[in-house]
Coordinates of C-alpha atoms in Angstrom, one line a residue:
X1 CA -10.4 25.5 -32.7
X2 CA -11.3 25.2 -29.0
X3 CA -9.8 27.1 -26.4
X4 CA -9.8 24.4 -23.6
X5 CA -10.6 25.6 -19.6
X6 CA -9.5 23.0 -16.6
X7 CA -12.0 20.2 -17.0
X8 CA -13.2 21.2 -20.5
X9 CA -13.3 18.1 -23.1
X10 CA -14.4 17.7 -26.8
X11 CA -14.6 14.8 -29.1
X12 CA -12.3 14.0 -31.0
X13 CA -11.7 12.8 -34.7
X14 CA -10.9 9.4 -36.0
X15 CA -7.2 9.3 -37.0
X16 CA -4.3 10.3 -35.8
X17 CA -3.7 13.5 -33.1
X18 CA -0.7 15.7 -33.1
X19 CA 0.1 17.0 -29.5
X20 CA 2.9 19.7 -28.9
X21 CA 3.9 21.9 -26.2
X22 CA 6.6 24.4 -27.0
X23 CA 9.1 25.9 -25.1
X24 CA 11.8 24.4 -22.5
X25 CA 9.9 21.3 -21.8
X26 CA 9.8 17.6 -21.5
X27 CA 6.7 15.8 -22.9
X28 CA 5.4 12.3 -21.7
X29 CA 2.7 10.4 -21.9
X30 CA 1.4 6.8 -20.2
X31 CA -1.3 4.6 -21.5
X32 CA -3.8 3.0 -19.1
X33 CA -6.7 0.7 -19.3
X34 CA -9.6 1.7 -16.7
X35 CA -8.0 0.9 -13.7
X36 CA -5.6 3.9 -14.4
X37 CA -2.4 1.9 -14.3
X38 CA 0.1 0.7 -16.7
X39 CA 0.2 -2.4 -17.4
X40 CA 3.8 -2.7 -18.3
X41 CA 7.2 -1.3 -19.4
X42 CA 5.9 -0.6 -22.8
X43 CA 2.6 2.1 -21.7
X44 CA 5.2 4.3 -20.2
X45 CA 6.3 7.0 -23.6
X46 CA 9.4 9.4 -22.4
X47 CA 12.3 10.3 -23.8
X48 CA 14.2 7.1 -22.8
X49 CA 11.6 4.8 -24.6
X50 CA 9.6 7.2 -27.6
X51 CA 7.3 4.7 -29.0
X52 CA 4.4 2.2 -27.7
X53 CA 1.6 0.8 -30.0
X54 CA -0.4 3.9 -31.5
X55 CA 1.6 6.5 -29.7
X56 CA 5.3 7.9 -30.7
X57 CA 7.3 11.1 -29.1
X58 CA 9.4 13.1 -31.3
X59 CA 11.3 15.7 -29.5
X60 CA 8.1 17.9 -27.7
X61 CA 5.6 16.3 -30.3
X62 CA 3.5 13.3 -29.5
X63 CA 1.6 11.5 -32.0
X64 CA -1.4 9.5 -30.4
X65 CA -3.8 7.4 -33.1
X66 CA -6.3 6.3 -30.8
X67 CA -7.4 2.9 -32.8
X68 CA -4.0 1.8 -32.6
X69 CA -3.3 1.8 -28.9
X70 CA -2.7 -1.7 -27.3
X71 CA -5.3 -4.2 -26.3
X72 CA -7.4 -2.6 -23.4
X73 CA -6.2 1.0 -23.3
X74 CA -8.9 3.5 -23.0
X75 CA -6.8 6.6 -21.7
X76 CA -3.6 8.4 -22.7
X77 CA -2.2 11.2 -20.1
X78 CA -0.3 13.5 -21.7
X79 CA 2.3 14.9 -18.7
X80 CA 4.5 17.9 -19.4
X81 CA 7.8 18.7 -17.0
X82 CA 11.2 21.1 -17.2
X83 CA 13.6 20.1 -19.9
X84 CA 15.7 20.9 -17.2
X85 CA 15.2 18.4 -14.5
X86 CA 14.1 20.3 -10.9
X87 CA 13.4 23.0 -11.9
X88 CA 9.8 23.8 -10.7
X89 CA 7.5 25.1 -13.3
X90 CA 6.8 28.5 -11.9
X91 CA 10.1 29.7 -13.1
X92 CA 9.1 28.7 -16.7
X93 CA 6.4 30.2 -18.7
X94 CA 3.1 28.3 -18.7
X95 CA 3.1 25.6 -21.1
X96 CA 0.7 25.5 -23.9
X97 CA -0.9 22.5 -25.7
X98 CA -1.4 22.2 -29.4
X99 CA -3.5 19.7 -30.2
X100 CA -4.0 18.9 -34.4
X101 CA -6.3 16.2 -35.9
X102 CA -5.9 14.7 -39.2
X103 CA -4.8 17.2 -42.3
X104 CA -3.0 19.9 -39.6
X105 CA -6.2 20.9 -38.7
X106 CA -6.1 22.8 -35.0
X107 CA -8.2 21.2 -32.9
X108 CA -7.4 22.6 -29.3
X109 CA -5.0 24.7 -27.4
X110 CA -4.8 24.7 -23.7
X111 CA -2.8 26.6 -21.1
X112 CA -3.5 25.9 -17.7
X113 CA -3.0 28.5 -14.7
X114 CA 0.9 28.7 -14.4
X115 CA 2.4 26.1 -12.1
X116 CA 4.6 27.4 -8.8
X117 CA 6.4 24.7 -7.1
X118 CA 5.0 21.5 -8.9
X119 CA 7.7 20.3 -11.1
X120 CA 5.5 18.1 -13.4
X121 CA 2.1 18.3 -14.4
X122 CA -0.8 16.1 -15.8
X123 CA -1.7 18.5 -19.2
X124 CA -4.5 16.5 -21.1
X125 CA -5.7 13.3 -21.4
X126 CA -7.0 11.6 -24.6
X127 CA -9.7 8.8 -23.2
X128 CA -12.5 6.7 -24.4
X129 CA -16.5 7.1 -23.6
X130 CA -18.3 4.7 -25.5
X131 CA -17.1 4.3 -29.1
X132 CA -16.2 8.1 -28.9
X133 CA -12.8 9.2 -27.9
X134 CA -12.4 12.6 -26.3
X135 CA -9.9 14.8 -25.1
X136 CA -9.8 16.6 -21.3
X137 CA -7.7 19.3 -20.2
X138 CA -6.6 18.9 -16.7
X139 CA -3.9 20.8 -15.5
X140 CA -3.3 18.9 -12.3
X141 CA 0.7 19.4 -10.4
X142 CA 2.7 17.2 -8.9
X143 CA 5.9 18.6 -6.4
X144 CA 8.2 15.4 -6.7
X145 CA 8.8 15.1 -10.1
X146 CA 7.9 12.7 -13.3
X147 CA 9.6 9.5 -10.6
X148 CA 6.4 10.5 -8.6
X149 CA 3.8 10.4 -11.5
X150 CA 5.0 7.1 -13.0
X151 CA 5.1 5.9 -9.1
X152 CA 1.0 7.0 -9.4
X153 CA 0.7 4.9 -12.5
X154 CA 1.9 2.1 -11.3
X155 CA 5.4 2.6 -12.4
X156 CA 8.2 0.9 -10.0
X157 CA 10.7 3.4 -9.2
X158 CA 13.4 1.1 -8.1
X159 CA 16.3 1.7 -5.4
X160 CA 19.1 -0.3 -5.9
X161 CA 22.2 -0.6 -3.2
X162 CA 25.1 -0.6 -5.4
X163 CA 23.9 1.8 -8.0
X164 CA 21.4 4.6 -6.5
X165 CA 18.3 5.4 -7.5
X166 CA 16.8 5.0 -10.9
X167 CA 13.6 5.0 -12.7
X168 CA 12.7 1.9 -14.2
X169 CA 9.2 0.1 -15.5
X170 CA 7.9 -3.6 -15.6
X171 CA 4.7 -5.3 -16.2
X172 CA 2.5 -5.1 -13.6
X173 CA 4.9 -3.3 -11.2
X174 CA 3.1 -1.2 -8.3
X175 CA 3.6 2.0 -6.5
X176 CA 7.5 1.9 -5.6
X177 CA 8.3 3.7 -2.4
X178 CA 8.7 7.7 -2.1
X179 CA 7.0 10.6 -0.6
X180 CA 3.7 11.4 -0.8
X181 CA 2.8 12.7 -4.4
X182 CA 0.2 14.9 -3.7
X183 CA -2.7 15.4 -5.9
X184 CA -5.0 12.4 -6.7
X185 CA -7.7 13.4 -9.1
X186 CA -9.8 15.9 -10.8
X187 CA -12.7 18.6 -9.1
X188 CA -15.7 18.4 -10.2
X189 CA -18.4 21.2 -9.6
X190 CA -22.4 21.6 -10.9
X191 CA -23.6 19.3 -14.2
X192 CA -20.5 19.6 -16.0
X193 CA -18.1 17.0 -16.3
X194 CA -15.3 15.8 -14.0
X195 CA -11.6 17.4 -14.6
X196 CA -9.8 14.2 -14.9
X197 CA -8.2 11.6 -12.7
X198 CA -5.0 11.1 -11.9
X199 CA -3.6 9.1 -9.2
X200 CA -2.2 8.7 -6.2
X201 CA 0.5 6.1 -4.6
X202 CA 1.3 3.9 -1.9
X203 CA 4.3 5.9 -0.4
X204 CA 6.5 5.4 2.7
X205 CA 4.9 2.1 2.9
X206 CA 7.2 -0.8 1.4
X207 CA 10.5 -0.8 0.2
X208 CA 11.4 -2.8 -3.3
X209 CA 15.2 -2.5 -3.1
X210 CA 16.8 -5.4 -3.7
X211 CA 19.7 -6.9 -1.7
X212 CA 23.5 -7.9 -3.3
X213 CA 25.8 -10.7 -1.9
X214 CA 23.2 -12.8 -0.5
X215 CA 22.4 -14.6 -3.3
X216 CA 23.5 -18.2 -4.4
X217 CA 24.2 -21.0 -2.0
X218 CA 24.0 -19.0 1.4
X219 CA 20.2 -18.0 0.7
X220 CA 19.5 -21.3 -0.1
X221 CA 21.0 -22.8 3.0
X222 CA 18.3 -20.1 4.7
X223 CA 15.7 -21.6 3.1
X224 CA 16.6 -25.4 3.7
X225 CA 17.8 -25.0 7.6
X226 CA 16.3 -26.8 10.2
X227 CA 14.2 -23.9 11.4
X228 CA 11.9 -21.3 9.0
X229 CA 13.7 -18.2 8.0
X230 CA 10.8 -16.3 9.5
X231 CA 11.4 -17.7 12.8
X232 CA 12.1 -14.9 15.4
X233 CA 10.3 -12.3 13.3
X234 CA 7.8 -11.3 15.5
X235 CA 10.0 -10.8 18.3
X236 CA 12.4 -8.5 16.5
X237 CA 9.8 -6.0 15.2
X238 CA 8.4 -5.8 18.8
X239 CA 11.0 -5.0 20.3
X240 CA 11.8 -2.6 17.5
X241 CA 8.5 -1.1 18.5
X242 CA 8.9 -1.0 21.7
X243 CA 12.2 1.0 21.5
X244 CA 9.8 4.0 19.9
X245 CA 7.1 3.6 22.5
X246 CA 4.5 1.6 20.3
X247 CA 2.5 -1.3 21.0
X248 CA 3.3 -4.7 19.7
X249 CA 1.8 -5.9 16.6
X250 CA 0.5 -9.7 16.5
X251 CA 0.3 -12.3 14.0
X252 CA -2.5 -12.6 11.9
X253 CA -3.0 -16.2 9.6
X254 CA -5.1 -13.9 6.8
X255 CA -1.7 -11.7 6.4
X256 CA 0.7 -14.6 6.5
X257 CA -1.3 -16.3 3.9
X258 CA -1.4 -12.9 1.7
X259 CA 2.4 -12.5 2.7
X260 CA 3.0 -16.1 1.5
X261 CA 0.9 -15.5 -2.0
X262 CA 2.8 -12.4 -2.8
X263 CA 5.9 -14.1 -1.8
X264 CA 5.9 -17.1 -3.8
X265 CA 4.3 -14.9 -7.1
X266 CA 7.8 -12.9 -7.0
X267 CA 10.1 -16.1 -6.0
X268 CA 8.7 -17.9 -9.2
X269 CA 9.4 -14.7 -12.1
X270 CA 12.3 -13.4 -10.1
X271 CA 10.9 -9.9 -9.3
X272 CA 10.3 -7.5 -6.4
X273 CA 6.6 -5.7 -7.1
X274 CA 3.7 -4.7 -5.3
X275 CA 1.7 -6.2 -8.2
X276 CA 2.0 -9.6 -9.2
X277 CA 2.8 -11.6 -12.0
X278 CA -1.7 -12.4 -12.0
X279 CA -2.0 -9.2 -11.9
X280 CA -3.0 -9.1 -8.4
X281 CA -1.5 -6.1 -6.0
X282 CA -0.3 -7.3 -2.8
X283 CA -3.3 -5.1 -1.5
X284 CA -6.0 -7.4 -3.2
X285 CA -4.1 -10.5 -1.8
X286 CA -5.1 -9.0 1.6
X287 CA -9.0 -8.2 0.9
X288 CA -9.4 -11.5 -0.7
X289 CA -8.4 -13.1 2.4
X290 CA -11.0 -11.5 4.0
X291 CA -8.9 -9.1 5.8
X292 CA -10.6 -5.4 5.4
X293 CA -8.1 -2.6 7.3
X294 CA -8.4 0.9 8.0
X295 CA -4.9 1.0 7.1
X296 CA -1.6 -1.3 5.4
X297 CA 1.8 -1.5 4.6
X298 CA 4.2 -3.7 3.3
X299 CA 8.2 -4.4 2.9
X300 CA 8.7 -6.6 -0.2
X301 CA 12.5 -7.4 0.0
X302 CA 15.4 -10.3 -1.7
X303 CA 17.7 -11.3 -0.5
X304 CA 18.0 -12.1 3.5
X305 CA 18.9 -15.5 4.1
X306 CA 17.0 -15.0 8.0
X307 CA 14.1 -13.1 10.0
X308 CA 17.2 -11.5 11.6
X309 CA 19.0 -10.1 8.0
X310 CA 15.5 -9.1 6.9
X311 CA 14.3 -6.7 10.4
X312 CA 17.6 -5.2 9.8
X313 CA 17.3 -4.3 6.7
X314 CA 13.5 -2.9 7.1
X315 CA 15.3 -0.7 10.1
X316 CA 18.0 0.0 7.9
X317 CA 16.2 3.0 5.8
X318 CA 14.2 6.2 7.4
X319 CA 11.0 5.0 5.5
X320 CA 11.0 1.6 6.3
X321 CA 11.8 2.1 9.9
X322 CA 8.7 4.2 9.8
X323 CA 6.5 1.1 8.4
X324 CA 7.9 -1.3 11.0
X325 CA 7.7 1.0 14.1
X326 CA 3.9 2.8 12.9
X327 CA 2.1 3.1 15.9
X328 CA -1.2 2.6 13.9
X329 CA -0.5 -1.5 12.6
X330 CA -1.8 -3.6 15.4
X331 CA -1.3 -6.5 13.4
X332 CA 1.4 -8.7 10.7
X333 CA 2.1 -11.4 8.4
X334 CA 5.1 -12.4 7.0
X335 CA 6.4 -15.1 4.6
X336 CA 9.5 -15.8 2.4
X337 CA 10.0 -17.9 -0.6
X338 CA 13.0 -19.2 -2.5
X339 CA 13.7 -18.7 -6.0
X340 CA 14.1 -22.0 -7.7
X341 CA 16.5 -21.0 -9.8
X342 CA 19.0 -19.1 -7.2
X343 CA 17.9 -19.9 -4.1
X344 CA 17.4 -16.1 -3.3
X345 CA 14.8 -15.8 -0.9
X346 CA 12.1 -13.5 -1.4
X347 CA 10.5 -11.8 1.6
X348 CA 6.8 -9.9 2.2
X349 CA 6.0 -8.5 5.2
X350 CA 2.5 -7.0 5.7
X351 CA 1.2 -4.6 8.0
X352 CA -2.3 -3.6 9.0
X353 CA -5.0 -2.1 11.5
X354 CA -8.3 -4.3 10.9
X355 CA -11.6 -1.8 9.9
X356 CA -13.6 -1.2 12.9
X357 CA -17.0 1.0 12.7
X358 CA -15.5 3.1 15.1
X359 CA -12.0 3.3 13.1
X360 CA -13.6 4.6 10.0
X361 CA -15.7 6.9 11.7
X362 CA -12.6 8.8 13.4
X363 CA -10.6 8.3 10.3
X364 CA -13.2 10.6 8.0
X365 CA -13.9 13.0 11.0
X366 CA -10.2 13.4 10.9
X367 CA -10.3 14.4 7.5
X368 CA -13.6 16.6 8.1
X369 CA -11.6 17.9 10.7
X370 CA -8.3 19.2 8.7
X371 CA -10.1 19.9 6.1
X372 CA -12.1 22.5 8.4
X373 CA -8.8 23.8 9.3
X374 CA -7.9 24.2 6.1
X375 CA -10.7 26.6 5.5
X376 CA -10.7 28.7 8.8
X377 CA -6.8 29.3 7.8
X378 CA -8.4 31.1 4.9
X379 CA -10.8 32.7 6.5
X380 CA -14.4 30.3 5.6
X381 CA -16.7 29.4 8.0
X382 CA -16.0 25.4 8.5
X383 CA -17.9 22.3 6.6
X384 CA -20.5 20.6 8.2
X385 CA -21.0 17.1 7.8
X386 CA -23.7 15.4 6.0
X387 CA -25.3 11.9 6.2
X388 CA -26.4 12.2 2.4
X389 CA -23.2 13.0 0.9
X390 CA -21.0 10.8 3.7
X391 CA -23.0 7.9 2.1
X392 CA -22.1 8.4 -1.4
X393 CA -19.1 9.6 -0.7
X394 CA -18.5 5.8 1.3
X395 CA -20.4 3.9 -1.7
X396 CA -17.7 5.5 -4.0
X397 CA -14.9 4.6 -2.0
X398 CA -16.1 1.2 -1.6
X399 CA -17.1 0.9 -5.7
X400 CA -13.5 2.0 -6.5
X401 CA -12.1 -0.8 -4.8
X402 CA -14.5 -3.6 -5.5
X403 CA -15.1 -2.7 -9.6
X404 CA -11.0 -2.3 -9.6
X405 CA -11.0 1.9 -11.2
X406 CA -10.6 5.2 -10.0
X407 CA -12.5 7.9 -11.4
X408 CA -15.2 10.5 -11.0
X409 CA -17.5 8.7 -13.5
X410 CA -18.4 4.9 -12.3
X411 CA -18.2 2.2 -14.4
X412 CA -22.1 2.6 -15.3
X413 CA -21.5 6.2 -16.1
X414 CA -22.7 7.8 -13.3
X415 CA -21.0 11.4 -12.1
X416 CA -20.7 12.8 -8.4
X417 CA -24.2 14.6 -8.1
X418 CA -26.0 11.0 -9.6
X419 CA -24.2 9.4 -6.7
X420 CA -25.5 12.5 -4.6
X421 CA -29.1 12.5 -5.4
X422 CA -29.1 8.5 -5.6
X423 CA -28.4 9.3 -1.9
X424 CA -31.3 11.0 -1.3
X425 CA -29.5 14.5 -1.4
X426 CA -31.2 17.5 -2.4
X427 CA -28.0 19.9 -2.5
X428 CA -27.7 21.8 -6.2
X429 CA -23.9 22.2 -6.4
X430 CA -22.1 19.0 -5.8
X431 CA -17.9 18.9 -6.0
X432 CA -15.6 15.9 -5.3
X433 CA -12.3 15.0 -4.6
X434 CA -10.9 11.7 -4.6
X435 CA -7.7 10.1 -3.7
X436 CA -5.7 6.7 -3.7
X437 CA -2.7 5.5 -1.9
X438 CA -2.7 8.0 0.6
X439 CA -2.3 6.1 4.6
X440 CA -3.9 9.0 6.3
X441 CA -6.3 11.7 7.1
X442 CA -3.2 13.9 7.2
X443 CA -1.5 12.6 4.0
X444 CA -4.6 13.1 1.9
X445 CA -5.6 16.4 2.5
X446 CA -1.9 17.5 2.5
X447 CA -2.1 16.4 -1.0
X448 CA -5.5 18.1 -1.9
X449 CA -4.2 21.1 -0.4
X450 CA -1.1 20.8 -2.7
X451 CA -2.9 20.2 -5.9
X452 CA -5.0 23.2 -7.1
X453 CA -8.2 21.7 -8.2
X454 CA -8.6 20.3 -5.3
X455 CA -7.8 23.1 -3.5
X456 CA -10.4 24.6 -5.0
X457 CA -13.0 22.6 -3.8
X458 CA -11.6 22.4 0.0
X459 CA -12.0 26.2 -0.2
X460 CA -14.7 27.0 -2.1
X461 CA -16.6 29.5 -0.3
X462 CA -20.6 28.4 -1.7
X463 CA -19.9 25.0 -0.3
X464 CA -21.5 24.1 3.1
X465 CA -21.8 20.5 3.7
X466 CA -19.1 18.2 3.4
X467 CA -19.3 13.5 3.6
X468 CA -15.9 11.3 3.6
X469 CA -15.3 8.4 2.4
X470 CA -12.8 5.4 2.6
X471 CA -12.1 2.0 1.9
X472 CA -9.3 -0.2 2.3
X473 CA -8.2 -2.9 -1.2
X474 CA -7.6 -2.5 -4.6
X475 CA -4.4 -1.8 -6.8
X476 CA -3.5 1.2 -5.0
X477 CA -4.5 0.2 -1.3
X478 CA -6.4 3.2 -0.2
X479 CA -9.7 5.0 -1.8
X480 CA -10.5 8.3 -0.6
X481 CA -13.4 10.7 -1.7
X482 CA -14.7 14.0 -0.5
X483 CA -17.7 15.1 -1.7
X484 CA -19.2 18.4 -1.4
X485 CA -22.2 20.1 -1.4
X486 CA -24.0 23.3 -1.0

């Protein structure tokens, strides 16, 4: 039997696993392929819906039989939270995984450092390397709940005008809107290998809540006038902008034709979702345009029968306001299609600031910058940066989002100190953060600094040198990655 350290893995058996964690707890677990999202209703196990191919829940125990996982899966996150709902882990004892292979055998048992404010938190994962399947203790927290983990994994966590929030799942969905979640992925320090990766969301970006009583025959009169429902759009936001002191944003063809995409995708199968039916994320629309942005946001809304009914509504909600009134967009796109069957119209609006040389260089000296803060708050002399590691830490960025995963290990196999010496760096401890979803320098690090792993790393006392990366695309719309060296 192993006893299991953050980071610490060990192959596994064939058959079935066993996993339990005792005490006043909640267990859940979601399925992923190697893009670290689900990809529907059914890879999402909780206590509302036990079962999905090869893995059942049964009160705290979940039963995982790798070989019988659905088509594509390669990675099972085991997540543990209160029993209680809100209550934040610290005030519970430390949970402790069982893990038990075929014949009752103990396999594993792992208890992470005890939680304080996080109120759920990523315990293990069971994943595939090669035609070996593995286990990895992680022990990664999250501060706004299990809504904000299934967010992470691509879970929609749906607002809905007449009945409050709720939690609900659908194939393909996106990040659904929220606060920032926090931590995004495992540490990783010296030859050993990475401590998992989790995930972070798009949050405070888009709204996905749907409109009642303008359906029917008055949203298709909208969409059949003798003018386009969009018509006045651009004049509304700007003057919504104005009101705040920002500039105005201007059209941009690329983002209308994204915005008109993502639109007709949710017209034609009746949905709101930041991931389409093709499995495209309103993100990739953008990228494939040929658009590349420092930074993005959308509104995805049903229901406004005008460009008037819809700017109200996007001003209607803290969040949204936010989106339409961000100083940072320079430029938008927006587009609405009917739904055949009801006539509701379906509305995407996308923000953006285009990727300048110059806006990527002060984005990652921002985050050099706080995270140097960070540090002399605890006393350490700062970071300082480093061509080397700023390279691979930008190559990784960019790899995420073109190859469509997040993880420390690429595709190919490779870890963070590969990517470091493939650089041409020479350093002998290498650690790395990485991050999706997050809009800024702030954001990010915020969440680092709230996740303990990568805490760890930010304020690590041997580490000297510090390179950023970022890139703009993918399913979750942001790509960050710190890497560190010393």
């Amino acid at each position: 039997m192993d006893e299991l350290v953050p980071g610490g893995n060990l192959p596994l058996p064939g058959g079935a696993l066993t996993l339990g964690v005792p005490g006043p707890f909640d267990v859940s677990a979601l399925v992923t392929d190697d893009s670290g999202k689900v990809r529907g209703d059914g890879d999402f196990v909780f206590y509302n819906q036990p079962a999905a191919p090869g893995a059942r829940l049964s009160g705290q125990t979940l039963t995982v039989d790798p070989a019988a996982l659905r088509a594509g899966a390669s990675r099972v996150t085991v997540v543990v939270s209160p029993a209680e709902p809100g209550t934040p882990l610290g005030r519970l004892p430390a949970p402790t995984l069982r893990v038990t292979g075929p014949g009752g055998r103990l396999l594993a048992r792992f208890t992470p450092s005890r939680p304080q404010r996080e109120t759920v938190l990523l315990l293990a994962e069971i994943y595939r390397r090669g035609p070996t399947w593995k286990l990895r203790a992680l022990g990664q927290g999250y501060a706004d709940g299990l809504a904000g983990i299934a967010r992470d994994f691509g879970v929609e966590v749906a607002e809905d005008t007449d009945t409050g929030a709720g939690l609900s799942t659908g194939p393909g969905i996106g990040p659904g809107p929220g606060s920032a979640s926090g931590s995004a992925s495992g540490s990783t320090s010296g030859p050993s290998p990475a401590s998992g990766s989790g995930s972070g969301g798009i949050h405070g970006l888009h709204s996905t809540r749907r409109l009642h009583g303008t359906r029917g025959s008055a949203a298709a009169s909208g969409a059949t006038g003798t003018g386009s429902p969009t018509d006045g759009f651009l004049a509304l936001v700007n003057a919504a902008r104005a009101a705040v002191g920002s500039p105005a944003v201007v059209l941009d063809g690329r983002l209308s034709a994204a915005a008109r995409a993502h639109a007709a995708d949710m017209a034609a199968h009746g949905r709101l979702g930041s991931q389409g039916a093709d499995g495209l994320s309103v993100h990739q629309r953008v990228t494939a345009g040929g658009y590349a942005y420092l930074t993005a946001g959308e509104h995805l809304v049903s229901g406004p029968r005008d460009a008037a009914e819809f700017v109200e509504y996007c001003l209607s909600g803290e969040r949204t306001r936010r989106t339409v009134q961000d100083p940072a967009f320079t430029e938008t796109g927006v587009a609405c299609v009917p739904d055949n069957r009801s006539g509701t119209l379906y509305w995407t609006a996308l923000w953006a600031s285009p990727l300048t040389p110059g806006g990527l260089a002060r984005t990652t000296a921002e985050v050099v910058a706080l995270t140097n803060a960070e540090r002399a708050a605890a006393g350490l002399p700062p970071l300082a940066g480093d061509p080397l590691l700023t390279r691979a830490a930008q190559a990784h960025s960019t790899d995420m989002v073109a190859r469509a995963f997040y993880s420390h290990t690429s595709p190919d196999g490779s870890e963070p100190w590969h990517r470091a010496a493939a650089a041409g760096s020479t350093r002998r401890t290498i650690g790395e953060n990485i991050a999706c979803g997050q809009r800024s320098p702030a954001e990010v690090v915020r969440g680092w600094m709230d996740s303990p792993g990568h805490r760890a790393n930010i304020l690590k006392p041997a580490f000297t040198h510090l390179g950023v990366g970022f890139a703009g695309g993918g399913s979750a719309g942001t790509y960050w990655t710190q890497l560190f060296g010393a």
